[in-house]
Amino acid sequence: MRKYNKVTDGIIAKLREICGAQNVWTEGGKIADCSHDETSVLTEARYSKPDVVVAPGCAKEVSQILKLANENVIPVTPRGGGTGLSGGSIPVCGGITICDDRLNKILEIDRQNLLAVVQPGVVTAHINAEANKYGLWYCGYPMSVDECHIGGNIAENAGGGMALKYGVTMRHVLGLEVVTATGEILQLGGKLMKNVTGFNLKELFIGSEGTLGFVTKIIVKLQPVPKYRKALLALFKNTDDAIAAVPQVITKVGVVPSATEFIDRYCYEASCNFLGAKLPIDGVGATLLIEFDGTDEALTLAIAEKAGSVCVDGGAMNIFVAENDEMRDKLWSVRSHIDEALRVTDPTHIDEDTVVPVSEIAAFCREIYAIGDKYGVKIVNFGHAGDGNLHPTIARKEGLTDSEWEALAEKVVCDIFKLAKSFGGVLSGEHGVGLTRTAHYKELCEPDEYSLTLSIKKLLDPNGIMNPGKVFPIEDI
């Protein structure tokens, strides 16, 4: 296993010289804040607090920090908004946490080239708050858009509710400024809509979960804001009918929805009760939340209504079409508040992130529930039906000690991941491998693919300082 050196008083003094003493923390709330994210399953035995947190103000300062860390073989953990669900921004070996608090500026809204230049600490929703002033829109849309940072979206190649039509983060990134583990500052891509000159190194860093370098500047594509959005909620008796309706909606309507979200009965009822939403619950076995956007209001509404008719033909018991933004927000709130609702009904739960081909979702769901029956645990399900990305959520079984629950949960999660692979799927679509899935990733990844990926990691990070314990087990790097 790789050995790392301790952060000494001398290292801390140098960090203060680089960034200013006011931007370096060795105790207090900043250390505590950088010791967790939104992952509920992690126990203290699996991570550690940072020895020091530092907030650089420019790429040059990041470069100096990483050169210092690399020369002294000190682990470095990149930190964004802390909204992750796989432990990706939590230190495993202590060391230095680099947070993006000061790298939080929207540097440019370039209307001529339809793009924005931003720093990694910008809250993703704030990009649109600025771009919308010019009738433009960044259509990367993680579900935590109001809290997550765009740098974290880059690290995870984040997806979300609108990935069906608009794609995940990678699709919208034109350029990156990246500082490597050894301190080089790279300019990758640029203000270019097309670029096939040499290898696409930019996309190598997107989704690498902070294991290859630290992103300090991002160029993202913008496009005109869709003038109208029309959403509908379709209530079905069972999961099979709901999932079967998804490809029917796309093919029979002839328009790709901007979002198609699946919610099983338990999550739907929990969210409705949490919100006090006055929507039917009796007899509902599953729901679909479908949205279309466009430039003509009447046409967009007609498309949504046609999609509703397709759902009815496919067995939907009831359809609610939002004819105005207030009703649209109410329908979307049922989906967006599922996690909060589950924290009330099942305070300890594990939110997973599997992906299977869309055609396999219904069968996959049935087998997931069977795994729950096998182990006597409750598993509920929701996610992005249009792109096959579901979030099986495992509620803690009552009456178990922490160690008993952790052992049982590991068996359940392992079976779910193996099931996903058997359906031609993978273990993460948007949350990343992070800390929680490293062992599963190594086990389920094809050996040649794993070996090649690991060799890239070792080439770009020879001392293994960048986010150790994430994606790859520490003993492998």
Coordinates of C-alpha atoms in Angstrom, one line a residue:
M1 CA 0.0 0.0 0.0
R2 CA 1.2 3.5 -0.9
K3 CA 2.6 5.5 2.1
Y4 CA 1.9 9.2 2.4
N5 CA 3.7 11.8 4.5
K6 CA 2.2 13.9 7.2
V7 CA 1.4 17.6 6.9
T8 CA 4.0 19.3 8.9
D9 CA 4.1 22.8 10.4
G10 CA 6.6 23.6 7.7
I11 CA 4.1 22.6 5.0
I12 CA 1.3 24.6 6.6
A13 CA 3.6 27.7 6.7
K14 CA 4.3 27.3 2.9
L15 CA 0.6 27.0 2.2
R16 CA 0.0 30.2 4.1
E17 CA 2.8 31.9 2.0
I18 CA 1.1 30.7 -1.2
C19 CA -2.5 31.6 -0.4
G20 CA -2.4 33.9 2.6
A21 CA -2.9 32.8 6.2
Q22 CA -6.6 33.8 6.1
N23 CA -7.2 31.1 3.4
V24 CA -5.7 28.2 5.3
W25 CA -7.5 26.3 8.1
T26 CA -6.2 23.6 10.4
E27 CA -9.1 23.5 12.8
G28 CA -12.7 24.6 13.4
G29 CA -15.7 24.6 11.2
K30 CA -13.9 24.5 7.9
I31 CA -12.2 21.2 8.8
A32 CA -15.6 19.7 9.9
D33 CA -17.4 20.9 6.7
C34 CA -14.8 19.3 4.5
S35 CA -15.1 15.9 6.3
H36 CA -18.4 14.9 4.9
D37 CA -20.7 15.2 1.8
E38 CA -24.3 14.1 1.3
T39 CA -23.4 10.4 1.4
S40 CA -25.4 8.8 4.2
V41 CA -23.8 5.4 4.3
L42 CA -20.2 6.2 5.3
T43 CA -18.9 5.4 8.7
E44 CA -16.0 7.2 10.3
A45 CA -13.8 4.2 9.8
R46 CA -13.8 4.7 6.0
Y47 CA -12.6 8.3 5.9
S48 CA -10.7 10.9 7.8
K49 CA -10.7 14.7 8.4
P50 CA -8.3 16.9 6.3
D51 CA -5.2 18.0 8.2
V52 CA -5.4 21.3 6.5
V53 CA -7.9 23.1 4.2
V54 CA -6.6 25.6 1.7
A55 CA -8.5 28.0 -0.6
P56 CA -6.4 29.1 -3.6
G57 CA -7.4 32.2 -5.6
C58 CA -5.9 31.3 -9.0
A59 CA -4.4 28.6 -11.1
K60 CA -0.9 29.6 -10.2
E61 CA -1.6 29.1 -6.5
V62 CA -3.2 25.7 -7.2
S63 CA -0.1 24.8 -9.2
Q64 CA 2.2 25.8 -6.2
I65 CA 0.1 23.8 -3.8
L66 CA 0.2 20.6 -6.0
K67 CA 3.9 20.9 -6.6
L68 CA 4.4 21.2 -2.9
A69 CA 2.1 18.2 -2.2
N70 CA 3.7 16.1 -5.0
E71 CA 7.2 16.7 -3.9
N72 CA 6.4 15.8 -0.3
V73 CA 4.0 12.9 -1.2
I74 CA 1.0 14.4 0.7
P75 CA -2.5 13.4 -0.4
V76 CA -4.8 16.1 -1.9
T77 CA -8.6 16.0 -1.9
P78 CA -10.3 18.5 -4.3
R79 CA -13.5 19.9 -2.8
G80 CA -16.5 21.6 -4.4
G81 CA -20.0 22.1 -3.0
G82 CA -20.0 18.9 -1.0
T83 CA -23.3 17.7 -2.5
G84 CA -21.8 14.4 -3.8
L85 CA -23.4 11.0 -3.0
S86 CA -20.3 8.8 -3.3
G87 CA -17.8 10.3 -0.8
G88 CA -15.7 11.8 -3.6
S89 CA -14.7 15.0 -1.8
I90 CA -14.0 13.4 1.6
P91 CA -10.4 12.7 2.5
V92 CA -9.4 9.1 3.1
C93 CA -5.8 9.7 4.2
G94 CA -6.0 13.2 5.8
G95 CA -3.6 15.6 4.0
I96 CA -4.6 18.7 2.1
T97 CA -8.1 19.6 1.0
I98 CA -8.2 22.2 -1.8
C99 CA -11.6 23.9 -1.7
D100 CA -12.9 26.2 -4.5
D101 CA -14.4 28.9 -2.3
R102 CA -12.3 31.7 -3.9
L103 CA -12.5 30.3 -7.4
N104 CA -16.1 31.3 -7.7
K105 CA -16.4 33.9 -10.4
I106 CA -18.3 33.9 -13.7
L107 CA -15.6 35.4 -15.8
E108 CA -17.5 36.0 -19.0
I109 CA -20.8 35.5 -20.8
D110 CA -19.7 35.4 -24.4
R111 CA -22.9 36.1 -26.4
Q112 CA -21.3 36.0 -29.8
N113 CA -19.9 32.5 -29.3
L114 CA -22.8 31.3 -27.1
L115 CA -20.6 30.3 -24.1
A116 CA -19.7 31.1 -20.6
V117 CA -16.2 31.1 -18.9
V118 CA -16.5 30.3 -15.3
Q119 CA -14.4 29.1 -12.3
P120 CA -15.1 25.8 -10.6
G121 CA -16.6 27.2 -7.4
V122 CA -19.6 28.8 -9.2
V123 CA -22.9 27.3 -8.1
T124 CA -24.3 25.7 -11.3
A125 CA -27.6 27.5 -11.1
H126 CA -25.8 30.9 -10.9
I127 CA -24.5 30.4 -14.4
N128 CA -28.1 30.4 -15.6
A129 CA -29.0 33.4 -13.4
E130 CA -26.4 35.4 -15.3
A131 CA -26.9 33.8 -18.8
N132 CA -30.7 34.2 -18.6
K133 CA -30.2 38.0 -18.6
Y134 CA -29.2 37.6 -22.3
G135 CA -31.8 35.0 -23.2
L136 CA -29.2 32.2 -22.9
W137 CA -29.1 28.9 -20.9
Y138 CA -26.6 26.3 -19.7
C139 CA -28.5 23.1 -20.0
G140 CA -26.4 20.9 -17.8
Y141 CA -28.9 20.1 -15.0
P142 CA -27.8 18.1 -12.0
M143 CA -30.7 17.5 -9.5
S144 CA -28.7 19.5 -6.9
V145 CA -28.3 22.5 -9.4
D146 CA -29.0 25.1 -6.7
E147 CA -26.2 23.9 -4.4
C148 CA -23.6 22.0 -6.4
H149 CA -20.6 23.6 -8.0
I150 CA -19.8 23.4 -11.7
G151 CA -16.3 22.1 -10.8
G152 CA -17.9 19.2 -9.0
N153 CA -20.1 18.6 -12.0
I154 CA -17.0 18.4 -14.2
A155 CA -15.4 15.9 -11.7
E156 CA -18.4 13.6 -11.8
N157 CA -19.6 14.3 -15.3
A158 CA -22.9 15.0 -13.6
G159 CA -26.2 14.2 -15.2
G160 CA -29.7 14.8 -14.0
G161 CA -33.3 15.1 -15.1
M162 CA -32.6 16.7 -18.5
A163 CA -29.9 14.4 -19.6
L164 CA -32.3 12.5 -21.9
K165 CA -32.5 15.4 -24.3
Y166 CA -29.5 17.5 -23.5
G167 CA -26.9 15.0 -22.3
V168 CA -24.6 15.0 -19.3
T169 CA -22.0 17.6 -18.4
M170 CA -19.4 16.4 -20.9
R171 CA -21.6 17.4 -23.7
H172 CA -21.6 21.0 -22.7
V173 CA -17.9 21.6 -21.9
L174 CA -15.8 23.2 -24.6
G175 CA -12.6 23.9 -22.7
L176 CA -10.8 23.4 -19.4
E177 CA -7.9 24.9 -17.5
V178 CA -6.5 22.0 -15.4
V179 CA -3.6 21.8 -13.0
T180 CA -2.0 18.4 -13.0
A181 CA -0.9 16.4 -10.0
T182 CA 2.7 17.6 -10.7
G183 CA 1.7 21.2 -11.0
E184 CA 1.6 21.8 -14.8
I185 CA -1.2 24.2 -16.0
L186 CA -2.9 22.8 -19.1
Q187 CA -5.2 24.6 -21.5
L188 CA -7.5 22.0 -23.1
G189 CA -10.0 22.9 -25.7
G190 CA -11.2 26.5 -26.0
K191 CA -13.9 28.6 -27.5
L192 CA -14.4 26.1 -30.2
M193 CA -17.5 24.2 -31.2
K194 CA -15.4 21.6 -33.1
N195 CA -12.0 20.3 -32.4
V196 CA -10.5 17.0 -33.6
T197 CA -6.9 18.0 -33.4
G198 CA -5.1 15.3 -31.5
F199 CA -6.3 13.3 -28.6
N200 CA -9.3 14.7 -26.7
L201 CA -7.6 15.2 -23.3
K202 CA -10.3 17.5 -22.1
E203 CA -12.7 14.7 -21.8
L204 CA -10.2 12.6 -20.0
F205 CA -10.4 14.9 -17.1
I206 CA -14.2 15.2 -17.1
G207 CA -15.6 12.5 -14.9
S208 CA -12.2 11.6 -13.5
E209 CA -13.4 12.5 -10.0
G210 CA -10.5 14.7 -9.1
T211 CA -8.0 11.8 -9.4
L212 CA -6.0 13.3 -12.3
G213 CA -5.9 17.1 -11.5
F214 CA -7.7 20.2 -10.3
V215 CA -9.8 22.2 -12.7
T216 CA -9.5 25.9 -12.4
K217 CA -11.4 27.3 -15.4
I218 CA -14.3 26.0 -17.5
I219 CA -15.8 27.0 -20.8
V220 CA -19.4 25.8 -21.2
K221 CA -21.8 26.0 -24.1
L222 CA -24.9 28.1 -23.9
Q223 CA -28.0 28.0 -26.0
P224 CA -31.2 30.1 -26.3
V225 CA -33.6 29.6 -23.3
P226 CA -36.5 27.4 -24.2
K227 CA -39.5 29.8 -24.0
Y228 CA -42.0 27.2 -22.9
R229 CA -41.9 24.1 -20.7
K230 CA -44.9 21.8 -20.3
A231 CA -44.9 18.9 -17.8
L232 CA -47.3 16.1 -17.2
L233 CA -47.6 13.5 -14.4
A234 CA -48.9 10.1 -15.5
L235 CA -50.2 7.7 -12.8
F236 CA -49.9 4.0 -13.5
K237 CA -51.1 0.9 -11.6
N238 CA -47.7 -0.8 -11.8
T239 CA -44.0 -0.3 -12.8
D240 CA -44.2 -2.5 -15.9
D241 CA -46.8 -0.3 -17.6
A242 CA -45.0 2.9 -16.6
I243 CA -41.7 1.8 -18.0
A244 CA -43.2 0.4 -21.1
A245 CA -44.8 3.8 -21.9
V246 CA -41.4 5.6 -22.0
P247 CA -40.3 4.4 -25.5
Q248 CA -43.9 4.7 -26.7
V249 CA -44.0 8.3 -25.8
I250 CA -40.9 9.1 -27.7
T251 CA -41.7 7.1 -30.8
K252 CA -45.4 7.9 -31.1
V253 CA -45.1 11.6 -30.2
G254 CA -42.0 12.0 -32.4
V255 CA -40.3 14.4 -30.0
V256 CA -37.6 13.6 -27.4
P257 CA -38.8 14.9 -24.0
S258 CA -36.5 17.1 -22.1
A259 CA -37.1 14.8 -19.0
T260 CA -38.7 11.5 -18.3
E261 CA -38.6 10.6 -14.6
F262 CA -39.8 7.4 -12.9
I263 CA -41.1 7.3 -9.3
D264 CA -42.3 4.1 -7.7
R265 CA -45.3 4.0 -5.4
Y266 CA -43.4 4.3 -2.1
C267 CA -41.3 7.4 -3.2
Y268 CA -44.3 9.0 -4.8
E269 CA -46.5 8.6 -1.6
A270 CA -43.6 9.7 0.7
S271 CA -42.9 12.8 -1.4
C272 CA -46.6 13.8 -1.7
N273 CA -47.1 13.4 2.1
F274 CA -43.9 15.4 2.7
L275 CA -45.1 18.2 0.5
G276 CA -48.8 18.0 1.5
A277 CA -49.4 17.7 -2.3
K278 CA -53.1 17.0 -3.2
L279 CA -52.5 14.3 -5.8
P280 CA -54.2 10.9 -6.0
I281 CA -52.3 8.1 -4.2
D282 CA -54.8 5.2 -3.9
G283 CA -54.1 2.5 -6.5
V284 CA -51.0 4.2 -7.9
G285 CA -48.2 1.7 -8.4
A286 CA -45.7 4.0 -10.3
T287 CA -45.6 7.4 -11.9
L288 CA -43.9 9.1 -14.8
L289 CA -43.0 12.8 -14.8
I290 CA -42.5 13.9 -18.5
E291 CA -41.6 17.3 -19.7
F292 CA -41.2 18.9 -23.2
D293 CA -39.8 22.3 -24.1
G294 CA -40.1 24.4 -27.2
T295 CA -40.5 27.9 -28.7
D296 CA -44.3 27.7 -29.4
E297 CA -46.5 27.5 -26.4
A298 CA -49.6 26.0 -28.1
L299 CA -47.4 23.4 -29.9
T300 CA -45.5 22.4 -26.8
L301 CA -48.7 22.0 -24.8
A302 CA -50.2 19.9 -27.7
I303 CA -47.1 17.7 -27.6
A304 CA -47.4 17.2 -23.9
E305 CA -51.1 16.4 -24.2
K306 CA -50.4 13.8 -27.0
A307 CA -47.8 12.2 -24.7
G308 CA -50.5 12.0 -22.0
S309 CA -52.8 10.2 -24.5
V310 CA -50.0 7.7 -25.3
C311 CA -49.6 7.1 -21.6
V312 CA -53.4 6.5 -21.2
D313 CA -53.2 4.0 -24.1
G314 CA -50.4 2.3 -22.2
G315 CA -52.4 1.9 -19.0
A316 CA -52.1 5.2 -17.2
M317 CA -55.0 5.7 -14.7
N318 CA -54.8 9.4 -14.7
I319 CA -52.9 12.3 -16.3
F320 CA -52.1 15.7 -14.9
V321 CA -50.8 18.2 -17.5
A322 CA -49.3 21.4 -16.1
E323 CA -50.7 24.3 -18.2
N324 CA -48.8 27.0 -16.3
D325 CA -45.4 27.4 -14.5
E326 CA -47.0 27.2 -11.1
M327 CA -48.5 23.8 -11.8
R328 CA -45.3 22.6 -13.5
D329 CA -43.3 23.5 -10.3
K330 CA -45.8 21.6 -8.2
L331 CA -45.4 18.5 -10.3
W332 CA -41.6 18.7 -10.3
S333 CA -41.5 19.3 -6.6
V334 CA -42.8 15.7 -6.1
R335 CA -39.7 14.4 -7.9
S336 CA -37.2 16.9 -6.5
H337 CA -38.2 16.3 -2.9
I338 CA -37.9 12.5 -2.9
D339 CA -34.6 12.4 -1.1
E340 CA -35.9 14.8 1.6
A341 CA -39.0 12.8 2.0
L342 CA -37.0 9.5 2.4
R343 CA -34.9 11.1 5.1
V344 CA -38.1 11.5 7.0
T345 CA -39.6 8.0 6.4
D346 CA -36.2 6.2 6.4
P347 CA -33.6 8.4 8.0
T348 CA -30.8 5.8 7.3
H349 CA -30.8 4.7 3.7
I350 CA -28.4 4.1 0.8
D351 CA -29.1 5.8 -2.5
E352 CA -27.5 3.9 -5.4
D353 CA -27.0 5.0 -9.0
T354 CA -27.3 2.1 -11.5
V355 CA -27.7 2.3 -15.2
V356 CA -29.2 -0.3 -17.6
P357 CA -30.5 -0.2 -21.1
V358 CA -33.9 1.5 -21.2
S359 CA -35.5 -1.6 -22.6
E360 CA -34.4 -3.5 -19.4
I361 CA -35.6 -1.1 -16.8
A362 CA -38.9 -2.9 -16.0
A363 CA -37.2 -6.3 -15.6
F364 CA -34.4 -4.7 -13.7
C365 CA -36.8 -3.1 -11.2
R366 CA -38.6 -6.5 -10.6
E367 CA -35.3 -8.1 -9.8
I368 CA -34.2 -5.3 -7.5
Y369 CA -37.4 -5.7 -5.5
A370 CA -36.7 -9.5 -5.4
I371 CA -33.2 -8.7 -3.9
G372 CA -35.0 -6.8 -1.2
D373 CA -37.3 -9.8 -0.5
K374 CA -34.2 -12.1 -0.4
Y375 CA -32.6 -10.1 2.4
G376 CA -35.7 -8.8 4.1
V377 CA -35.0 -5.2 3.4
K378 CA -37.1 -2.5 1.9
I379 CA -35.8 -1.2 -1.5
V380 CA -37.6 1.6 -3.3
N381 CA -36.8 3.1 -6.7
F382 CA -36.8 6.3 -8.7
G383 CA -34.7 7.9 -11.3
H384 CA -34.3 9.0 -14.9
A385 CA -36.3 6.4 -16.9
G386 CA -35.5 8.0 -20.3
D387 CA -31.8 7.2 -20.1
G388 CA -32.0 4.1 -17.9
N389 CA -30.4 5.7 -14.8
L390 CA -32.2 4.5 -11.7
H391 CA -31.6 5.1 -8.0
P392 CA -32.4 1.9 -6.0
T393 CA -32.6 3.1 -2.4
I394 CA -32.1 0.7 0.4
A395 CA -33.7 1.5 3.8
R396 CA -32.0 0.3 6.9
K397 CA -33.4 -2.8 8.4
E398 CA -34.6 -2.3 12.0
G399 CA -33.1 -4.2 14.9
L400 CA -29.6 -4.4 13.6
T401 CA -26.4 -3.0 15.1
D402 CA -24.4 -0.7 13.0
S403 CA -21.9 -3.4 12.1
E404 CA -24.7 -5.9 11.3
W405 CA -26.4 -3.3 9.1
E406 CA -23.2 -2.4 7.3
A407 CA -22.5 -6.1 6.5
L408 CA -26.0 -6.7 5.3
A409 CA -26.1 -3.5 3.2
E410 CA -22.9 -4.5 1.5
K411 CA -24.4 -7.8 0.4
V412 CA -27.5 -6.0 -0.9
V413 CA -25.5 -3.4 -2.8
C414 CA -23.2 -6.0 -4.3
D415 CA -26.2 -8.0 -5.6
I416 CA -27.7 -4.9 -7.2
F417 CA -24.5 -4.0 -8.9
K418 CA -24.0 -7.5 -10.2
L419 CA -27.7 -7.5 -11.4
A420 CA -27.0 -4.2 -13.3
K421 CA -24.0 -5.8 -15.0
S422 CA -26.1 -8.9 -16.0
F423 CA -28.5 -6.5 -17.7
G424 CA -25.7 -4.9 -19.6
G425 CA -25.5 -2.0 -17.2
V426 CA -23.0 -0.3 -14.9
L427 CA -22.8 0.8 -11.2
S428 CA -23.0 4.6 -11.7
G429 CA -24.6 7.0 -14.1
E430 CA -24.0 10.3 -12.4
H431 CA -22.8 10.0 -8.7
G432 CA -19.5 8.5 -9.6
V433 CA -17.4 5.6 -8.2
G434 CA -16.0 7.8 -5.4
L435 CA -15.2 6.2 -2.1
T436 CA -18.3 4.0 -1.8
R437 CA -18.0 1.9 -5.0
T438 CA -14.2 1.4 -5.4
A439 CA -14.2 -2.3 -4.6
H440 CA -17.2 -2.9 -6.7
Y441 CA -15.8 -1.0 -9.6
K442 CA -12.6 -3.1 -9.6
E443 CA -14.6 -6.3 -9.3
L444 CA -17.1 -5.6 -12.1
C445 CA -14.9 -3.7 -14.5
E446 CA -13.3 -5.7 -17.3
P447 CA -9.7 -6.5 -16.3
D448 CA -8.1 -5.0 -19.4
E449 CA -10.2 -1.8 -19.1
Y450 CA -9.3 -1.5 -15.4
S451 CA -5.6 -2.0 -16.1
L452 CA -5.6 0.6 -18.8
T453 CA -7.5 3.2 -16.7
L454 CA -5.1 2.6 -13.8
S455 CA -2.1 3.1 -16.0
I456 CA -3.4 6.5 -17.1
K457 CA -3.9 7.4 -13.4
K458 CA -0.3 6.4 -12.6
L459 CA 1.1 8.3 -15.7
L460 CA -0.6 11.6 -14.8
D461 CA -0.3 11.2 -11.0
P462 CA 3.0 9.2 -10.4
N463 CA 2.9 9.7 -6.6
G464 CA -0.8 8.9 -6.3
I465 CA -1.5 12.2 -4.4
M466 CA -4.8 13.2 -6.2
N467 CA -7.9 12.1 -4.3
P468 CA -6.5 8.7 -3.1
G469 CA -9.1 6.1 -2.3
K470 CA -11.5 7.3 -4.9
V471 CA -12.2 5.2 -8.0
F472 CA -9.2 3.0 -7.3
P473 CA -8.4 1.3 -4.0
I474 CA -5.3 2.9 -2.4
E475 CA -3.4 -0.4 -2.6
D476 CA -3.6 -0.2 -6.4
I477 CA -2.2 3.3 -6.9

